[in-house]
XYZ file of C-alpha atoms in Angstrom:
621
model
C -31.916 6.972 -28.506
C -30.155 6.725 -25.151
C -29.367 3.249 -23.900
C -28.792 2.201 -20.311
C -25.061 2.017 -21.113
C -25.074 5.546 -22.555
C -26.766 6.821 -19.419
C -24.339 5.041 -17.088
C -21.327 6.526 -18.882
C -22.774 10.018 -18.581
C -23.688 9.480 -14.925
C -20.217 8.198 -14.085
C -18.828 11.420 -15.575
C -21.241 13.450 -13.430
C -19.644 11.795 -10.414
C -16.348 13.406 -11.429
C -14.760 10.369 -13.059
C -12.580 11.013 -16.116
C -10.527 7.790 -16.270
C -11.498 4.127 -15.931
C -9.460 0.922 -15.982
C -11.066 -1.890 -17.925
C -10.722 -5.145 -19.798
C -13.326 -6.128 -22.442
C -15.384 -9.261 -22.916
C -18.711 -10.390 -24.312
C -20.473 -10.120 -20.954
C -19.822 -6.371 -20.913
C -19.812 -6.013 -24.714
C -22.782 -3.676 -25.178
C -21.417 -1.342 -22.501
C -17.980 -1.437 -24.162
C -19.646 -0.488 -27.426
C -21.200 2.543 -25.750
C -17.790 3.506 -24.350
C -16.406 3.345 -27.888
C -19.203 5.540 -29.291
C -18.679 8.118 -26.568
C -14.941 8.157 -27.259
C -15.472 8.734 -30.981
C -17.861 11.605 -30.220
C -15.332 13.207 -27.866
C -17.584 12.734 -24.845
C -16.160 9.538 -23.406
C -14.053 8.451 -20.499
C -10.332 7.825 -20.779
C -10.279 4.039 -20.988
C -7.046 2.392 -19.831
C -6.713 -1.273 -20.722
C -3.823 -3.036 -18.986
C -3.028 -6.717 -19.411
C -5.266 -8.303 -16.761
C -8.459 -7.556 -14.821
C -6.608 -7.854 -11.503
C -4.385 -5.022 -12.680
C -7.526 -2.995 -13.522
C -8.841 -3.201 -9.975
C -5.422 -2.556 -8.420
C -5.050 0.499 -10.673
C -8.491 1.751 -9.636
C -7.511 1.343 -5.989
C -4.215 3.142 -6.553
C -6.014 5.944 -8.415
C -8.259 6.428 -5.398
C -5.275 6.463 -3.056
C -3.219 8.940 -5.056
C -6.012 11.325 -6.083
C -8.735 11.055 -3.442
C -11.232 10.390 -6.236
C -13.384 7.318 -6.758
C -11.504 4.693 -8.729
C -13.478 2.835 -11.404
C -12.738 -0.565 -12.944
C -14.709 -2.478 -15.575
C -14.691 -6.147 -16.548
C -16.754 -8.823 -18.181
C -18.815 -11.501 -16.436
C -17.540 -14.453 -14.426
C -13.820 -14.792 -15.298
C -13.197 -11.070 -15.580
C -15.201 -10.373 -12.439
C -13.357 -13.046 -10.474
C -9.987 -11.694 -11.584
C -10.834 -8.287 -10.097
C -11.447 -9.620 -6.596
C -7.894 -9.203 -5.329
C -7.742 -5.522 -6.227
C -11.180 -4.927 -4.716
C -10.065 -6.569 -1.486
C -7.083 -4.225 -1.551
C -9.521 -1.300 -1.759
C -11.686 -2.745 1.003
C -8.849 -3.397 3.426
C -7.234 -0.003 2.800
C -10.529 1.939 2.971
C -10.621 3.198 -0.615
C -13.672 4.266 -2.658
C -13.784 2.130 -5.785
C -16.711 1.290 -8.059
C -16.522 -1.876 -10.156
C -18.853 -2.314 -13.134
C -19.028 -5.962 -14.159
C -20.932 -7.681 -16.921
C -23.398 -10.531 -16.526
C -25.261 -12.823 -18.883
C -28.831 -11.896 -19.844
C -31.586 -11.748 -17.218
C -33.315 -14.881 -18.459
C -30.115 -16.887 -17.966
C -29.709 -16.176 -14.263
C -29.730 -19.374 -12.263
C -29.832 -21.630 -15.341
C -26.146 -22.650 -15.544
C -25.381 -21.131 -18.932
C -21.955 -20.128 -20.175
C -20.205 -17.682 -17.808
C -23.315 -17.108 -15.674
C -22.631 -17.147 -11.951
C -24.062 -15.622 -8.798
C -21.968 -12.481 -8.835
C -23.924 -10.829 -6.046
C -22.904 -13.667 -3.758
C -19.314 -13.545 -5.026
C -18.907 -9.839 -4.208
C -20.976 -9.782 -1.016
C -17.956 -10.046 1.274
C -15.683 -7.515 -0.396
C -18.140 -4.743 -1.302
C -20.124 -2.307 0.810
C -22.844 -2.306 -1.853
C -23.602 -4.893 -4.553
C -26.558 -4.642 -6.894
C -27.654 -6.081 -10.220
C -29.464 -3.609 -12.475
C -32.583 -5.480 -13.603
C -34.489 -2.672 -15.342
C -33.683 0.678 -16.996
C -35.733 2.517 -14.353
C -33.411 1.132 -11.662
C -30.125 2.202 -13.294
C -30.006 5.766 -12.007
C -30.528 4.855 -8.364
C -28.047 1.962 -8.483
C -25.274 4.044 -10.042
C -25.781 6.916 -7.616
C -26.027 4.638 -4.596
C -22.858 2.790 -5.573
C -20.811 5.982 -5.859
C -22.332 7.614 -2.789
C -21.835 4.507 -0.659
C -18.253 3.975 -1.831
C -17.376 7.569 -0.911
C -19.087 7.485 2.486
C -18.104 3.967 3.520
C -14.603 4.252 2.016
C -14.968 0.851 0.387
C -15.589 -0.760 -2.998
C -19.087 -0.998 -4.484
C -20.061 -3.320 -7.315
C -22.613 -2.747 -10.098
C -23.623 -5.884 -12.006
C -24.880 -5.145 -15.505
C -26.659 -7.943 -17.433
C -25.935 -7.929 -21.146
C -29.510 -7.363 -22.299
C -30.032 -4.496 -19.831
C -26.946 -2.761 -21.230
C -28.616 -2.095 -24.568
C -32.153 -1.262 -23.417
C -33.624 2.213 -23.929
C -33.271 4.551 -20.995
C -35.597 7.423 -20.090
C -35.616 9.783 -17.135
C -37.471 8.003 -14.315
C -41.027 9.224 -13.720
C -42.580 9.801 -10.282
C -44.010 6.307 -9.892
C -44.361 3.780 -7.122
C -41.239 1.594 -6.764
C -39.169 3.941 -8.950
C -36.364 5.848 -7.220
C -35.263 9.181 -8.706
C -31.821 9.662 -7.265
C -29.165 12.350 -7.036
C -25.601 12.542 -8.290
C -24.711 15.197 -5.717
C -21.528 14.091 -3.973
C -21.884 13.729 -0.187
C -19.729 15.694 2.221
C -17.365 13.715 4.432
C -16.079 16.731 6.401
C -17.538 15.333 9.622
C -16.615 17.094 12.876
C -17.460 15.693 16.345
C -19.499 17.779 18.808
C -17.714 20.617 20.611
C -18.051 18.852 23.945
C -16.144 15.850 22.571
C -13.466 18.105 21.095
C -12.995 19.726 24.485
C -12.525 16.288 26.070
C -9.848 15.503 23.489
C -8.110 18.824 24.135
C -8.163 18.229 27.882
C -6.521 14.819 27.477
C -3.819 16.149 25.138
C -3.199 19.239 27.263
C -2.708 17.063 30.349
C -0.185 14.805 28.636
C 3.526 15.263 29.191
C 4.650 12.682 26.623
C 2.225 12.875 23.717
C 2.591 10.798 20.553
C 0.591 11.114 17.336
C 0.242 7.923 15.282
C -0.725 9.131 11.806
C -2.117 7.032 8.976
C -3.199 7.477 5.380
C -6.619 8.546 6.652
C -4.963 11.856 7.542
C -4.050 12.564 3.901
C -4.684 16.229 3.194
C -4.177 17.191 6.844
C -0.391 17.614 6.804
C -0.319 21.203 8.060
C -2.954 20.532 10.729
C -1.104 17.455 12.040
C 2.169 19.375 12.314
C 0.525 22.393 13.969
C -1.256 20.213 16.519
C 1.950 18.293 17.247
C 3.885 21.521 17.774
C 1.263 22.784 20.222
C 1.165 19.471 22.092
C 4.932 18.994 22.078
C 4.207 15.631 20.497
C 6.318 13.170 18.623
C 4.921 11.783 15.372
C 4.911 8.201 14.145
C 3.458 7.381 10.730
C 1.932 4.131 9.632
C 3.613 2.737 6.524
C 0.827 3.984 4.244
C 0.910 7.348 6.028
C 4.568 8.168 5.271
C 3.598 10.906 2.836
C 1.297 12.680 5.314
C 4.156 14.004 7.459
C 7.267 15.225 5.600
C 10.487 13.500 6.549
C 12.092 16.873 7.271
C 9.988 17.211 10.436
C 12.667 16.324 13.036
C 10.303 14.658 15.529
C 8.759 12.412 12.866
C 10.272 9.013 13.595
C 8.769 7.195 10.602
C 7.153 3.797 11.183
C 6.437 1.560 14.171
C 6.868 -2.200 14.389
C 8.773 -4.770 12.379
C 9.260 -2.276 9.544
C 9.780 0.671 11.860
C 12.411 2.571 13.782
C 13.748 2.266 17.306
C 12.737 5.875 18.131
C 9.158 5.011 17.152
C 9.235 1.935 19.377
C 10.572 4.014 22.265
C 7.795 6.567 21.746
C 5.183 3.836 21.997
C 6.847 2.365 25.086
C 7.180 5.674 26.951
C 4.317 7.948 25.880
C 1.558 8.835 28.339
C -0.886 9.938 25.616
C -1.391 8.492 22.137
C -3.554 10.072 19.442
C -4.509 7.898 16.457
C -5.158 10.050 13.392
C -6.719 8.265 10.426
C -5.148 4.899 11.116
C -6.229 1.412 12.068
C -2.635 0.385 12.802
C -2.911 -3.417 12.953
C 0.042 -4.486 15.118
C -1.203 -4.150 18.673
C 1.922 -5.736 20.175
C 3.852 -2.541 19.438
C 1.309 -0.151 20.965
C 1.484 1.113 24.564
C 0.563 -1.283 27.329
C -2.976 -1.116 28.652
C -3.173 1.655 31.225
C 0.136 3.215 30.175
C -1.283 5.861 27.840
C -4.559 7.711 27.446
C -5.807 7.044 23.942
C -7.752 9.181 21.459
C -8.730 8.105 17.960
C -10.083 10.246 15.116
C -11.325 8.351 12.068
C -13.974 8.373 9.345
C -14.430 4.602 9.650
C -16.667 4.280 12.723
C -16.350 0.500 12.922
C -12.580 0.843 13.335
C -12.762 3.257 16.258
C -11.371 1.785 19.464
C -10.783 -1.633 17.968
C -6.988 -1.655 18.337
C -6.341 0.055 21.693
C -8.516 0.724 24.776
C -8.980 4.392 23.940
C -10.487 6.835 26.390
C -12.108 8.822 23.584
C -13.195 7.824 20.058
C -14.117 10.640 17.680
C -15.951 9.927 14.456
C -14.723 12.584 12.067
C -12.550 13.678 9.204
C -8.995 14.175 10.464
C -8.411 17.554 8.826
C -11.758 19.069 9.755
C -11.545 17.697 13.287
C -8.019 18.998 13.852
C -9.028 22.415 12.536
C -11.690 22.531 15.252
C -9.408 21.018 17.908
C -6.311 23.183 17.420
C -7.807 26.357 19.021
C -8.463 24.287 22.171
C -4.870 23.058 22.553
C -2.573 24.788 25.023
C 0.996 25.304 23.783
C 3.474 23.177 25.714
C 6.346 25.059 27.281
C 8.372 21.951 28.125
C 9.476 20.462 24.809
C 12.004 18.015 26.232
C 9.932 14.993 25.104
C 9.724 16.223 21.519
C 13.365 17.345 21.431
C 14.536 13.999 22.822
C 12.617 12.186 20.090
C 14.215 14.354 17.414
C 17.687 13.738 18.835
C 17.177 9.974 18.913
C 15.880 10.033 15.350
C 19.039 11.756 14.144
C 21.010 8.888 15.654
C 18.732 6.340 14.024
C 19.286 7.924 10.611
C 23.024 7.518 11.123
C 22.399 3.861 11.999
C 20.361 3.344 8.822
C 23.194 4.794 6.751
C 25.652 2.467 8.478
C 23.442 -0.517 7.649
C 23.177 0.652 4.034
C 26.957 0.895 3.654
C 27.680 -2.678 4.746
C 29.101 -5.019 2.126
C 28.004 -8.629 1.805
C 29.992 -11.451 0.220
C 27.035 -13.156 -1.465
C 25.511 -10.194 -3.321
C 24.667 -6.520 -3.188
C 23.202 -4.837 -0.122
C 19.491 -4.201 -0.810
C 19.537 -1.417 1.763
C 22.250 0.368 -0.214
C 20.112 0.310 -3.361
C 17.132 1.980 -1.657
C 19.374 4.304 0.370
C 20.997 5.649 -2.808
C 17.569 5.931 -4.445
C 16.277 7.975 -1.523
C 19.203 10.398 -1.687
C 18.315 11.192 -5.310
C 14.516 11.331 -5.260
C 13.457 14.420 -7.225
C 10.944 16.882 -5.820
C 7.398 15.661 -6.354
C 8.437 12.047 -6.882
C 5.922 9.268 -6.348
C 7.280 5.998 -4.928
C 5.489 2.667 -4.751
C 6.718 -0.436 -3.008
C 5.629 -4.027 -3.116
C 4.851 -6.482 -0.364
C 7.877 -8.381 0.896
C 11.321 -7.134 1.799
C 10.945 -4.149 -0.520
C 8.488 -2.876 2.094
C 11.181 -3.302 4.769
C 13.693 -1.266 2.787
C 11.015 1.317 1.866
C 10.131 1.786 5.528
C 13.730 1.917 6.677
C 15.273 4.121 3.988
C 12.706 6.058 1.941
C 12.077 9.556 3.323
C 9.239 11.350 1.559
C 9.687 15.100 1.552
C 6.802 17.561 1.354
C 5.015 17.216 -1.962
C 6.068 13.617 -2.539
C 3.688 10.663 -2.523
C 4.180 7.026 -1.693
C 1.919 4.036 -1.259
C 1.511 0.283 -1.317
C -0.989 -2.470 -0.701
C -1.358 -2.076 3.041
C -3.500 -4.398 5.125
C -3.920 -6.897 2.278
C -0.210 -6.657 1.417
C -0.688 -8.351 -1.928
C 2.329 -9.014 -4.074
C 2.731 -7.304 -7.501
C 0.664 -4.222 -6.565
C 3.668 -1.891 -6.840
C 3.615 -2.033 -10.642
C -0.077 -1.208 -11.272
C 0.155 1.363 -8.469
C 3.072 3.060 -10.209
C 1.392 3.033 -13.619
C -1.840 4.437 -12.138
C 0.200 7.148 -10.407
C 1.798 8.095 -13.722
C -1.612 8.419 -15.366
C -2.795 10.637 -12.499
C 0.360 12.800 -12.442
C 2.019 12.402 -15.825
C 4.361 15.343 -15.204
C 5.943 13.773 -12.109
C 8.706 11.141 -11.840
C 7.439 7.780 -10.640
C 9.487 5.021 -9.003
C 8.377 1.425 -8.505
C 10.335 -0.775 -6.100
C 9.454 -4.451 -6.374
C 10.966 -7.858 -5.674
C 11.633 -10.365 -8.421
C 8.881 -12.637 -7.095
C 6.241 -9.937 -7.325
C 7.593 -8.752 -10.667
C 7.189 -12.236 -12.123
C 3.562 -12.502 -10.981
C 2.018 -9.873 -13.250
C 4.492 -7.032 -12.891
C 6.487 -7.940 -15.979
C 3.297 -7.724 -18.032
C 2.822 -4.126 -17.053
C 5.917 -3.093 -18.968
C 3.713 -3.831 -21.973
C 1.054 -1.460 -20.601
C 3.710 1.227 -20.106
C 4.901 0.755 -23.686
C 1.332 1.118 -24.908
C 0.604 4.384 -23.095
C 4.027 6.019 -22.711
C 3.344 8.656 -25.357
C 0.444 10.057 -23.321
C 2.634 11.164 -20.423
C 4.026 14.704 -20.264
C 7.304 13.593 -18.775
C 8.297 9.996 -19.225
C 10.690 9.488 -16.322
C 9.622 6.159 -14.871
C 12.067 4.086 -12.811
C 11.480 0.436 -11.949
C 13.797 -1.128 -9.386
C 13.653 -4.938 -9.364
C 15.331 -6.422 -6.289
C 16.796 -9.515 -7.923
C 17.801 -12.273 -5.499
C 16.051 -15.351 -6.934
C 14.111 -15.896 -3.725
C 10.759 -15.088 -2.109
C 12.809 -13.441 0.589
C 10.205 -12.093 2.996
C 8.574 -15.486 3.306
C 11.983 -17.131 3.698
C 12.760 -14.910 6.664
C 9.267 -15.317 8.106
C 9.735 -19.090 7.998
C 12.902 -18.675 10.034
C 11.948 -15.956 12.499
C 8.265 -16.748 13.087
C 8.204 -20.532 12.946
C 11.793 -21.652 13.370
C 11.743 -23.492 10.025
C 14.603 -23.574 7.536
C 14.361 -22.106 4.070
C 12.507 -24.458 1.707
C 14.038 -23.967 -1.718
C 11.333 -25.986 -3.499
C 8.781 -23.312 -2.643
C 11.005 -20.267 -2.286
C 13.265 -20.286 -5.329
C 12.478 -17.705 -8.032
C 13.716 -18.522 -11.532
C 16.418 -16.055 -12.489
C 15.442 -13.803 -15.393
C 17.318 -11.074 -17.245
C 14.937 -8.288 -16.232
C 17.085 -5.590 -17.807
C 17.046 -7.582 -21.042
C 13.246 -7.863 -20.917
C 13.018 -4.082 -20.565
C 15.431 -3.573 -23.450
C 13.381 -5.937 -25.603
C 10.450 -3.534 -25.187
C 12.557 -0.511 -26.099
C 13.296 0.753 -22.580
C 16.594 1.358 -20.798
C 17.618 -1.798 -18.994
C 20.469 -1.525 -16.490
C 22.015 -4.403 -14.559
C 23.352 -3.343 -11.157
C 25.767 -5.753 -9.476
C 28.043 -3.469 -7.411
C 26.915 -1.379 -4.457
C 29.253 1.465 -5.349
C 27.561 1.888 -8.749
C 24.046 2.417 -7.359
C 24.286 6.187 -7.025
C 25.410 6.740 -10.610
C 22.720 4.379 -11.925
C 19.999 6.415 -10.228
C 21.535 9.702 -11.370
C 21.281 8.495 -14.966
C 17.765 7.133 -14.485
C 16.373 10.424 -13.190
C 18.171 12.383 -15.900
C 16.518 10.250 -18.588
C 13.115 11.250 -19.980
C 11.958 7.690 -20.399
C 11.623 4.316 -18.708
C 14.574 2.792 -16.876
C 14.462 -0.681 -15.353
C 17.233 -1.328 -12.843
C 17.903 -5.033 -12.386
C 19.522 -4.853 -8.933
C 21.274 -8.073 -7.966
C 21.165 -8.243 -4.165
C 21.746 -10.749 -1.410
C 18.752 -12.735 -0.191
C 20.381 -13.239 3.197
C 20.449 -9.645 4.466
C 18.089 -9.803 7.444
C 15.110 -7.405 7.476
C 15.863 -6.649 11.110
C 13.147 -5.217 13.350
C 14.191 -2.203 15.441
C 14.304 -4.322 18.571
C 15.543 -7.899 18.351
C 13.407 -10.093 20.587
C 14.533 -13.340 22.148
C 11.879 -15.119 20.068
C 13.324 -13.662 16.844
C 16.803 -14.871 17.753
C 15.671 -18.270 19.043
C 13.520 -19.078 16.011
C 16.310 -18.074 13.628
C 18.723 -20.320 15.510
C 16.195 -23.180 15.343
C 15.890 -22.750 11.592
C 19.655 -23.017 11.204
C 19.780 -26.062 13.471
C 17.216 -27.775 11.233
C 19.411 -27.416 8.168
C 18.697 -24.127 6.443
C 20.288 -24.413 2.975
C 21.572 -20.834 3.238
C 22.929 -21.368 6.740
C 26.441 -20.020 6.288
C 25.352 -16.981 4.282
C 22.585 -16.223 6.775
C 25.020 -16.374 9.667
C 27.617 -14.203 7.958
C 25.187 -11.604 6.633
C 23.146 -11.479 9.826
C 26.252 -11.115 11.927
C 27.381 -8.204 9.744
C 24.070 -6.417 10.207
C 23.776 -7.192 13.896
C 27.353 -6.174 14.636
C 26.653 -2.819 13.015
C 23.592 -2.514 15.231
C 25.519 -3.572 18.288
C 23.222 -6.418 19.269
C 25.769 -8.885 20.508
C 23.222 -11.139 22.200
C 21.484 -12.031 18.950
C 24.724 -12.253 17.057
C 25.761 -14.881 19.582
C 22.464 -16.704 19.177
C 22.887 -16.903 15.413
C 26.448 -18.208 15.725
C 25.312 -20.668 18.370
C 22.770 -22.001 15.887
C 25.532 -22.645 13.383
C 27.864 -24.312 15.919
C 25.023 -26.426 17.250
C 24.178 -27.824 13.847
C 27.773 -28.585 13.028
C 28.162 -30.304 16.392
C 25.130 -32.414 15.618
C 26.728 -33.477 12.362
C 29.959 -34.428 14.092
C 28.146 -36.487 16.691
C 26.025 -38.196 14.041
C 22.969 -37.439 16.208
C 20.243 -36.556 13.721
C 17.682 -36.215 16.487
C 19.574 -33.313 18.049
C 18.852 -31.222 14.951
C 15.146 -31.272 15.846
C 15.630 -29.849 19.370
């Protein structure tokens, strides 16, 4: 006898899935039983069970990002399903194909307010491109196939809701009957190429440009050689979105890394001076850093049609796969003979790299330099390394100091920017590439959310990995630092310790308790040796890096608003006022931005003057 659950497991395998991330429960119990039978018979899926359903969905999203395959997560009814929402939103906002299979109470219970019965279709309607409850065995085939096909084509999560009684019903091949769909598990092609006439228009625009810039995102994954070849022909500079770092190797001299608050000054100058900008697989969200309207002719190539032309008034929007489209476009590009634009970009980038090293080598009186930690990590990244970073200031240091060479991978929660994702991302990466070293960089706030739990998952599955080198870098400063700086620089508010303080924990001791190497790093000069030992060790190393919370995550260009809001925050009584002034002045002096340095010091003098005068009202000005 074949049950609906048996059929679904086999069909999921036909879609090329070999690994799923799940957490059990009674609402999905019959399906879990079928997974167990298939495992015992040697015909199952590799079932990875971390410590929380949110981790399951984040792992499925990361699996999709790192492998290009559909990620699959499984959970029980209401509570398990609700827990998965955050990871599914991560997939949705970063355009990743994920299929979630969630349990439900029996069909007769729907709408009757029984235990753990809820309207899951309504719950998932916003996050998923396709949501369907399987209400009969004859429907199962079409729902499974449609979910996978839609996820792959729409680059978004799809959700299959599986009532408990349906899970155990007999399944037979659908017959040719009215209302019964007999569907296909053939995977759809996404190698879409625009018409030749549109390609010629794109070539004409690029060929006419004298200062061409490519802005490359994660949607260009797999098109590394084509991006570089097209840029060489066009004499273009290359900027990568944060999630697109791995697409263009850091050794390309005219690749200026990221743009915006987490970017480089050469990237900002490209955006300010280019006359042509080509968006390749990116929906870069920060329009304030893009060229002014009318400054540059814009072209966008993307598989997400609804995101074409939404960020910049492009002259041409091409719906297509980046690699396939570039392959067709390259023969139409005329090689540039004047490479002064590209060479100037490369020269400025070399200067910026020297500036980043200078920033990394600064010493701070109130703790280690977080830039130094990531700088020393970058210098020692082995070939083929995979690096994940969390939301918060770890993303600043990742953007500023991590340089992914050809063959390396890196990723994060992008548009959602959820905290704690770096840990499940890293673990999912290790499952996908167990022979490669993996590095997770995460703040102590994110690590305390659910990240610490995932050391338990690592302990559980460590023996499965070919090489066990796994490095976790916890940036330990007892503060939700990114939010602290955002309060200052965006709103002019002082740090609020009640909300921002993170309870100090011995993270190295927690790792040691689980049998891993735990290393406490308190001195900048020891960082290099700590990473040398970590990468030489065939096992898990957690580096508890004690760093200053007051090192400013400086944007490449300090605006008057940034300086003014920071000064306002200090005037209002920021509890870290002195340390902020000292540490910010150190960083700004190294960058040579005397105007902002003066503004920060003015903030400190103004507040002290207010105290002397006894004029509390002046502090609110």
